[in-house]
PDB file of C-alpha atoms in Angstrom:
ATOM      1  CA  MET A   1     -11.734 -10.406  41.012  1.00 46.00           C
ATOM      2  CA  ASN A   2      -8.281  -9.380  41.800  1.00 48.00           C
ATOM      3  CA  SER A   3      -9.792  -5.687  43.271  1.00 44.00           C
ATOM      4  CA  GLY A   4      -5.969  -3.997  41.927  1.00 45.00           C
ATOM      5  CA  SER A   5      -5.772  -5.656  39.062  1.00 42.00           C
ATOM      6  CA  SER A   6      -9.097  -3.692  37.845  1.00 39.00           C
ATOM      7  CA  ALA A   7      -7.625  -0.387  40.229  1.00 38.00           C
ATOM      8  CA  ARG A   8      -4.830  -0.621  37.515  1.00 42.00           C
ATOM      9  CA  ARG A   9      -6.742  -1.079  33.901  1.00 42.00           C
ATOM     10  CA  GLY A  10      -5.999   1.500  31.460  1.00 45.00           C
ATOM     11  CA  ARG A  11      -3.304   2.620  33.172  1.00 49.00           C
ATOM     12  CA  PRO A  12       0.906   1.691  32.520  1.00 48.00           C
ATOM     13  CA  PRO A  13       2.070  -1.346  35.009  1.00 49.00           C
ATOM     14  CA  LYS A  14       2.524  -0.449  38.948  1.00 47.00           C
ATOM     15  CA  GLY A  15       6.391   0.836  38.414  1.00 43.00           C
ATOM     16  CA  SER A  16       6.214   2.129  34.976  1.00 47.00           C
ATOM     17  CA  PRO A  17       5.982   5.942  34.045  1.00 52.00           C
ATOM     18  CA  LEU A  18       3.200   7.754  33.669  1.00 69.00           C
ATOM     19  CA  LEU A  19       1.256   7.678  30.058  1.00 85.00           C
ATOM     20  CA  SER A  20       1.976  10.271  28.077  1.00 88.00           C
ATOM     21  CA  LYS A  21       1.812  11.188  24.791  1.00 86.00           C
ATOM     22  CA  PRO A  22       5.697  10.924  23.856  1.00 88.00           C
ATOM     23  CA  ALA A  23       5.799   7.764  24.843  1.00 92.00           C
ATOM     24  CA  ILE A  24       3.661   6.190  23.128  1.00 92.00           C
ATOM     25  CA  VAL A  25       5.266   7.520  19.958  1.00 90.00           C
ATOM     26  CA  GLN A  26       7.749   6.010  20.392  1.00 90.00           C
ATOM     27  CA  ALA A  27       5.099   2.997  21.146  1.00 93.00           C
ATOM     28  CA  THR A  28       3.997   3.548  17.924  1.00 92.00           C
ATOM     29  CA  LEU A  29       7.401   4.251  15.797  1.00 90.00           C
ATOM     30  CA  GLN A  30       8.422   0.501  17.952  1.00 91.00           C
ATOM     31  CA  VAL A  31       5.521  -1.340  16.284  1.00 92.00           C
ATOM     32  CA  ILE A  32       5.926   0.886  12.785  1.00 89.00           C
ATOM     33  CA  ASP A  33       9.819  -0.903  13.147  1.00 86.00           C
ATOM     34  CA  ALA A  34       8.488  -4.583  13.525  1.00 88.00           C
ATOM     35  CA  GLU A  35       5.537  -4.281  11.836  1.00 85.00           C
ATOM     36  CA  GLY A  36       5.501  -0.941   9.322  1.00 82.00           C
ATOM     37  CA  ALA A  37       2.469   1.316   9.082  1.00 80.00           C
ATOM     38  CA  ALA A  38      -0.303  -0.946   7.991  1.00 83.00           C
ATOM     39  CA  GLY A  39       0.011  -2.320  11.666  1.00 88.00           C
ATOM     40  CA  VAL A  40      -0.563   0.266  13.643  1.00 90.00           C
ATOM     41  CA  SER A  41      -3.955  -0.049  15.732  1.00 91.00           C
ATOM     42  CA  MET A  42      -4.503   1.248  19.421  1.00 93.00           C
ATOM     43  CA  ARG A  43      -4.769  -2.445  20.369  1.00 94.00           C
ATOM     44  CA  ALA A  44      -0.814  -2.772  19.118  1.00 94.00           C
ATOM     45  CA  VAL A  45       0.224   0.529  20.338  1.00 94.00           C
ATOM     46  CA  ALA A  46      -1.341  -0.261  24.284  1.00 94.00           C
ATOM     47  CA  ARG A  47       0.420  -3.559  23.520  1.00 93.00           C
ATOM     48  CA  VAL A  48       3.636  -2.288  23.961  1.00 93.00           C
ATOM     49  CA  LEU A  49       3.201   0.449  26.563  1.00 92.00           C
ATOM     50  CA  GLY A  50       1.478  -2.688  28.566  1.00 91.00           C
ATOM     51  CA  VAL A  51      -2.205  -0.361  29.230  1.00 91.00           C
ATOM     52  CA  ASP A  52      -5.410  -0.594  27.948  1.00 91.00           C
ATOM     53  CA  PRO A  53      -5.880   0.688  24.452  1.00 91.00           C
ATOM     54  CA  LYS A  54      -8.642   2.560  26.540  1.00 91.00           C
ATOM     55  CA  SER A  55      -6.207   4.503  28.587  1.00 91.00           C
ATOM     56  CA  LEU A  56      -4.697   6.087  25.247  1.00 92.00           C
ATOM     57  CA  TYR A  57      -7.487   7.896  24.275  1.00 90.00           C
ATOM     58  CA  ASN A  58      -6.740  10.524  27.414  1.00 89.00           C
ATOM     59  CA  HIS A  59      -3.384  11.802  24.706  1.00 90.00           C
ATOM     60  CA  VAL A  60      -4.289  11.242  21.226  1.00 89.00           C
ATOM     61  CA  ASN A  61      -7.473  10.856  19.343  1.00 87.00           C
ATOM     62  CA  GLY A  62      -7.262   6.898  17.371  1.00 87.00           C
ATOM     63  CA  LYS A  63      -5.615   5.573  14.246  1.00 88.00           C
ATOM     64  CA  ASP A  64      -5.497   8.507  12.602  1.00 86.00           C
ATOM     65  CA  GLY A  65      -4.439  10.369  15.852  1.00 86.00           C
ATOM     66  CA  LEU A  66      -1.043   7.788  16.425  1.00 88.00           C
ATOM     67  CA  LEU A  67       0.078   8.536  12.545  1.00 87.00           C
ATOM     68  CA  ASP A  68      -0.127  11.742  12.684  1.00 86.00           C
ATOM     69  CA  ALA A  69       1.272  12.588  16.294  1.00 87.00           C
ATOM     70  CA  VAL A  70       4.552  10.095  15.031  1.00 87.00           C
ATOM     71  CA  ALA A  71       4.474  12.951  12.221  1.00 85.00           C
ATOM     72  CA  GLU A  72       4.593  15.589  14.035  1.00 83.00           C
ATOM     73  CA  GLY A  73       7.326  14.166  15.997  1.00 82.00           C
ATOM     74  CA  LEU A  74       9.748  13.224  13.386  1.00 83.00           C
ATOM     75  CA  LEU A  75       9.593  16.721  11.773  1.00 80.00           C
ATOM     76  CA  GLY A  76       8.995  18.597  14.761  1.00 78.00           C
ATOM     77  CA  ALA A  77      12.694  17.021  15.378  1.00 78.00           C
ATOM     78  CA  LEU A  78      13.591  18.372  12.167  1.00 82.00           C
ATOM     79  CA  ASP A  79      16.837  19.977  12.981  1.00 85.00           C
ATOM     80  CA  LEU A  80      17.164  23.355  10.602  1.00 87.00           C
ATOM     81  CA  PRO A  81      19.465  24.734  10.474  1.00 88.00           C
ATOM     82  CA  ASP A  82      19.931  28.734  10.932  1.00 92.00           C
ATOM     83  CA  PRO A  83      19.355  31.132   7.854  1.00 94.00           C
ATOM     84  CA  ILE A  84      22.723  32.406   6.373  1.00 96.00           C
ATOM     85  CA  ASP A  85      20.310  34.651   3.801  1.00 94.00           C
ATOM     86  CA  ASP A  86      21.799  33.196   0.856  1.00 97.00           C
ATOM     87  CA  LEU A  87      18.656  31.975  -1.647  1.00 97.00           C
ATOM     88  CA  ALA A  88      20.930  28.335  -2.689  1.00 97.00           C
ATOM     89  CA  ALA A  89      22.735  27.801   0.310  1.00 97.00           C
ATOM     90  CA  ASP A  90      20.235  27.433   3.168  1.00 97.00           C
ATOM     91  CA  LEU A  91      17.797  26.561   0.950  1.00 96.00           C
ATOM     92  CA  THR A  92      19.662  24.045   0.219  1.00 97.00           C
ATOM     93  CA  ALA A  93      20.874  23.149   4.182  1.00 96.00           C
ATOM     94  CA  ILE A  94      16.868  22.541   4.329  1.00 94.00           C
ATOM     95  CA  ALA A  95      16.858  20.042   2.325  1.00 95.00           C
ATOM     96  CA  TYR A  96      19.688  18.162   3.461  1.00 95.00           C
ATOM     97  CA  ALA A  97      18.387  18.054   7.206  1.00 93.00           C
ATOM     98  CA  PHE A  98      15.002  16.929   5.540  1.00 89.00           C
ATOM     99  CA  ARG A  99      16.686  14.177   4.283  1.00 92.00           C
ATOM    100  CA  ASP A 100      18.970  13.155   7.059  1.00 91.00           C
ATOM    101  CA  ARG A 101      15.300  12.983   9.328  1.00 87.00           C
ATOM    102  CA  ALA A 102      13.561  10.988   7.140  1.00 87.00           C
ATOM    103  CA  LEU A 103      16.683   8.396   6.600  1.00 87.00           C
ATOM    104  CA  ALA A 104      17.205   8.759  10.897  1.00 84.00           C
ATOM    105  CA  GLN A 105      13.995   5.861  10.552  1.00 82.00           C
ATOM    106  CA  PRO A 106      13.011   4.936   7.213  1.00 83.00           C
ATOM    107  CA  ASP A 107      10.784   3.019   8.094  1.00 79.00           C
ATOM    108  CA  ALA A 108       7.977   5.645   9.641  1.00 83.00           C
ATOM    109  CA  ALA A 109       9.103   8.698   7.275  1.00 82.00           C
ATOM    110  CA  ALA A 110       6.893   8.126   4.708  1.00 79.00           C
ATOM    111  CA  LEU A 111       3.843   9.405   7.163  1.00 77.00           C
ATOM    112  CA  ALA A 112       6.211  12.273   8.066  1.00 76.00           C
ATOM    113  CA  LEU A 113       6.273  13.540   4.302  1.00 80.00           C
ATOM    114  CA  THR A 114       2.865  12.290   3.939  1.00 79.00           C
ATOM    115  CA  ARG A 115       0.175  13.004   6.028  1.00 78.00           C
ATOM    116  CA  PRO A 116      -1.445  16.504   6.330  1.00 74.00           C
ATOM    117  CA  MET A 117       0.322  18.658   9.001  1.00 69.00           C
ATOM    118  CA  SER A 118      -1.641  21.442  11.071  1.00 65.00           C
ATOM    119  CA  SER A 119       0.167  21.493  13.977  1.00 71.00           C
ATOM    120  CA  LEU A 120       3.302  23.751  14.747  1.00 74.00           C
ATOM    121  CA  GLU A 121       6.245  20.959  15.149  1.00 71.00           C
ATOM    122  CA  GLY A 122       3.964  19.969  11.296  1.00 73.00           C
ATOM    123  CA  LEU A 123       4.682  23.216  10.170  1.00 82.00           C
ATOM    124  CA  ALA A 124       8.374  24.134  11.242  1.00 81.00           C
ATOM    125  CA  PRO A 125       9.841  22.730   7.634  1.00 84.00           C
ATOM    126  CA  VAL A 126       7.175  24.715   5.886  1.00 88.00           C
ATOM    127  CA  GLU A 127       7.577  28.025   7.476  1.00 90.00           C
ATOM    128  CA  ALA A 128      11.457  27.653   7.711  1.00 91.00           C
ATOM    129  CA  VAL A 129      10.501  27.297   3.334  1.00 94.00           C
ATOM    130  CA  LEU A 130       8.794  30.768   3.568  1.00 96.00           C
ATOM    131  CA  SER A 131      10.740  33.427   5.604  1.00 96.00           C
ATOM    132  CA  VAL A 132      14.007  32.084   3.148  1.00 96.00           C
ATOM    133  CA  LEU A 133      11.968  32.995   0.371  1.00 97.00           C
ATOM    134  CA  ARG A 134      10.419  35.819   1.653  1.00 97.00           C
ATOM    135  CA  THR A 135      13.505  37.371   2.989  1.00 96.00           C
ATOM    136  CA  ALA A 136      15.159  36.196  -1.291  1.00 96.00           C
ATOM    137  CA  GLY A 137      12.650  39.338  -2.551  1.00 95.00           C
ATOM    138  CA  PHE A 138       9.693  36.635  -3.378  1.00 97.00           C
ATOM    139  CA  ASP A 139       6.590  38.030  -1.929  1.00 96.00           C
ATOM    140  CA  ALA A 140       3.673  35.372   0.041  1.00 97.00           C
ATOM    141  CA  GLN A 141       2.252  34.181  -2.987  1.00 97.00           C
ATOM    142  CA  VAL A 142       5.179  32.927  -5.231  1.00 96.00           C
ATOM    143  CA  SER A 143       6.901  31.760  -2.362  1.00 97.00           C
ATOM    144  CA  VAL A 144       3.704  29.675  -1.475  1.00 97.00           C
ATOM    145  CA  HIS A 145       4.167  28.503  -5.785  1.00 97.00           C
ATOM    146  CA  LEU A 146       7.682  27.328  -4.619  1.00 97.00           C
ATOM    147  CA  LEU A 147       7.519  26.807  -1.545  1.00 95.00           C
ATOM    148  CA  ARG A 148       4.988  23.124  -2.978  1.00 94.00           C
ATOM    149  CA  CYS A 149       7.323  22.483  -6.016  1.00 94.00           C
ATOM    150  CA  VAL A 150      10.405  22.744  -3.299  1.00 93.00           C
ATOM    151  CA  LEU A 151       8.938  20.439  -1.036  1.00 90.00           C
ATOM    152  CA  ALA A 152       6.888  18.306  -4.030  1.00 91.00           C
ATOM    153  CA  THR A 153      10.167  17.466  -5.450  1.00 93.00           C
ATOM    154  CA  LEU A 154      12.197  16.811  -2.196  1.00 91.00           C
ATOM    155  CA  ILE A 155       9.098  14.336  -0.398  1.00 89.00           C
ATOM    156  CA  GLY A 156       8.886  12.838  -3.870  1.00 89.00           C
ATOM    157  CA  THR A 157      12.513  12.016  -4.397  1.00 91.00           C
ATOM    158  CA  LEU A 158      13.177  10.645  -0.383  1.00 90.00           C
ATOM    159  CA  LEU A 159       9.665   8.787  -0.487  1.00 87.00           C
ATOM    160  CA  ARG A 160      11.747   7.116  -3.781  1.00 85.00           C
ATOM    161  CA  GLU A 161      14.409   6.791  -0.881  1.00 85.00           C
ATOM    162  CA  VAL A 162      13.063   5.261   1.550  1.00 79.00           C
ATOM    163  CA  ASN A 163       9.716   2.863   0.518  1.00 68.00           C
ATOM    164  CA  ALA A 164       9.201   2.553  -3.010  1.00 55.00           C
ATOM    165  CA  GLY A 165      12.595   2.070  -3.931  1.00 55.00           C
ATOM    166  CA  PRO A 166      14.114   3.136  -7.640  1.00 53.00           C
ATOM    167  CA  THR A 167      12.867   3.606 -10.524  1.00 57.00           C
ATOM    168  CA  PHE A 168      14.145   0.624 -12.282  1.00 58.00           C
ATOM    169  CA  GLY A 169      17.066   0.557 -10.313  1.00 63.00           C
ATOM    170  CA  SER A 170      19.114  -2.137  -8.726  1.00 62.00           C
ATOM    171  CA  ASP A 171      21.607  -4.105  -6.934  1.00 72.00           C
ATOM    172  CA  ASP A 172      21.512  -6.239 -10.048  1.00 83.00           C
ATOM    173  CA  VAL A 173      23.266  -3.811 -12.307  1.00 88.00           C
ATOM    174  CA  ALA A 174      24.302  -6.064 -15.349  1.00 91.00           C
ATOM    175  CA  GLY A 175      20.630  -8.050 -15.175  1.00 91.00           C
ATOM    176  CA  ARG A 176      18.617  -5.764 -15.603  1.00 91.00           C
ATOM    177  CA  THR A 177      20.460  -3.575 -18.151  1.00 93.00           C
ATOM    178  CA  ALA A 178      20.416  -6.373 -20.676  1.00 95.00           C
ATOM    179  CA  VAL A 179      16.295  -6.386 -19.704  1.00 93.00           C
ATOM    180  CA  LEU A 180      16.415  -2.986 -19.985  1.00 93.00           C
ATOM    181  CA  GLU A 181      18.412  -2.827 -23.859  1.00 95.00           C
ATOM    182  CA  ALA A 182      16.084  -5.899 -24.642  1.00 95.00           C
ATOM    183  CA  SER A 183      12.994  -4.192 -23.947  1.00 94.00           C
ATOM    184  CA  GLY A 184      12.638  -3.385 -28.206  1.00 94.00           C
ATOM    185  CA  LEU A 185      12.244   0.646 -26.490  1.00 96.00           C
ATOM    186  CA  PRO A 186      15.220   2.888 -28.760  1.00 97.00           C
ATOM    187  CA  ALA A 187      15.336   5.474 -25.164  1.00 97.00           C
ATOM    188  CA  VAL A 188      14.822   2.933 -22.461  1.00 95.00           C
ATOM    189  CA  ALA A 189      17.516   0.021 -24.426  1.00 96.00           C
ATOM    190  CA  GLY A 190      19.542   3.602 -25.004  1.00 96.00           C
ATOM    191  CA  ALA A 191      19.528   5.596 -21.347  1.00 95.00           C
ATOM    192  CA  ALA A 192      19.213   1.038 -20.277  1.00 94.00           C
ATOM    193  CA  PRO A 193      22.984   1.723 -18.221  1.00 92.00           C
ATOM    194  CA  TYR A 194      21.619   4.028 -16.371  1.00 91.00           C
ATOM    195  CA  LEU A 195      18.338   3.514 -15.394  1.00 90.00           C
ATOM    196  CA  ALA A 196      19.768   0.135 -14.439  1.00 89.00           C
ATOM    197  CA  MET A 197      21.882   1.824 -11.355  1.00 87.00           C
ATOM    198  CA  PHE A 198      20.845   4.151  -9.091  1.00 85.00           C
ATOM    199  CA  ASP A 199      23.139   5.522  -6.668  1.00 87.00           C
ATOM    200  CA  ALA A 200      20.242   8.119  -3.929  1.00 89.00           C
ATOM    201  CA  GLN A 201      22.782   9.997  -2.640  1.00 91.00           C
ATOM    202  CA  ARG A 202      23.854  11.771  -5.921  1.00 92.00           C
ATOM    203  CA  GLU A 203      19.941  11.493  -7.392  1.00 92.00           C
ATOM    204  CA  PHE A 204      19.866  13.665  -4.162  1.00 94.00           C
ATOM    205  CA  ASP A 205      22.116  16.192  -4.850  1.00 96.00           C
ATOM    206  CA  TYR A 206      21.076  16.048  -8.193  1.00 96.00           C
ATOM    207  CA  VAL A 207      17.627  16.730  -7.579  1.00 95.00           C
ATOM    208  CA  VAL A 208      18.071  19.695  -4.904  1.00 96.00           C
ATOM    209  CA  GLU A 209      20.805  21.076  -7.465  1.00 97.00           C
ATOM    210  CA  LEU A 210      18.579  21.114  -9.984  1.00 96.00           C
ATOM    211  CA  CYS A 211      15.697  22.601  -7.795  1.00 96.00           C
ATOM    212  CA  ILE A 212      17.507  25.871  -6.551  1.00 97.00           C
ATOM    213  CA  ASP A 213      18.301  26.667  -9.518  1.00 97.00           C
ATOM    214  CA  ALA A 214      14.836  26.693 -10.760  1.00 96.00           C
ATOM    215  CA  VAL A 215      13.947  28.949  -7.585  1.00 97.00           C
ATOM    216  CA  LEU A 216      17.098  30.996  -8.506  1.00 97.00           C
ATOM    217  CA  ARG A 217      15.900  31.432 -11.796  1.00 95.00           C
ATOM    218  CA  ARG A 218      12.764  33.115 -10.814  1.00 94.00           C
ATOM    219  CA  VAL A 219      14.354  35.450  -7.110  1.00 95.00           C
ATOM    220  CA  PRO A 220      12.833  39.539  -8.314  1.00 89.00           C
ATOM    221  CA  SER A 221      15.424  41.796  -9.719  1.00 76.00           C
ATOM    222  CA  ALA A 222      15.740  44.791  -8.453  1.00 54.00           C
ATOM    223  CA  ALA A 223      12.875  47.135 -11.359  1.00 47.00           C
ATOM    224  CA  ASP A 224      10.313  44.261 -10.223  1.00 59.00           C
ATOM    225  CA  ALA A 225      10.453  45.709  -7.006  1.00 53.00           C
ATOM    226  CA  SER A 226      10.622  49.437  -7.861  1.00 51.00           C
ATOM    227  CA  ASP A 227       7.933  48.286  -9.925  1.00 56.00           C
ATOM    228  CA  GLY A 228       5.614  46.518  -6.762  1.00 55.00           C
ATOM    229  CA  ASP A 229       6.029  49.819  -5.242  1.00 52.00           C
TER     230      ASP A 229
END
């Protein structure tokens, strides 16, 4: 038996950096880029790092731990803007920071958008939105309702963009339009030219504006504030 190989079992190859959570996250992202999230496993990530899979358990708790670490890393890297105490501008800036991060690594974005997070990194966008809403005068309970509405809107729109593709959208606009017009469904046929094409940027702009308009309609008035005293 080669005693040198045995001594290094479960450790990075000689001369490699020490194993760390950031290194594991990067290796997991490589697996996701190559095989998708379904291809993530302790064995696959260990193979990228050149280590024994058992060594990863010192840093993450199994496959779920790998996926959580990637999601936390992506959310933790959000470039959240400093608020300027303008509700519409602040929510818009957060929304586009969210989109920029998702599009930077679209193969892994679905993880960050859908996994429940309780770490400080994962809670960063939650804190940002809640802070903006509280500053605008919403109480804690209403702020949570609005937070969930805003995040659900952003997550749904971004998942469609990075993962599932647009509903009825197609690169073959003319062909898809013809199919929809011949569907026998009057409303669908009437909207066929618009259903057949999809501009992700314009759709996101529209959704963000619509969502923020809904929030602005609920901003507490001075009278509301005095009633609460």
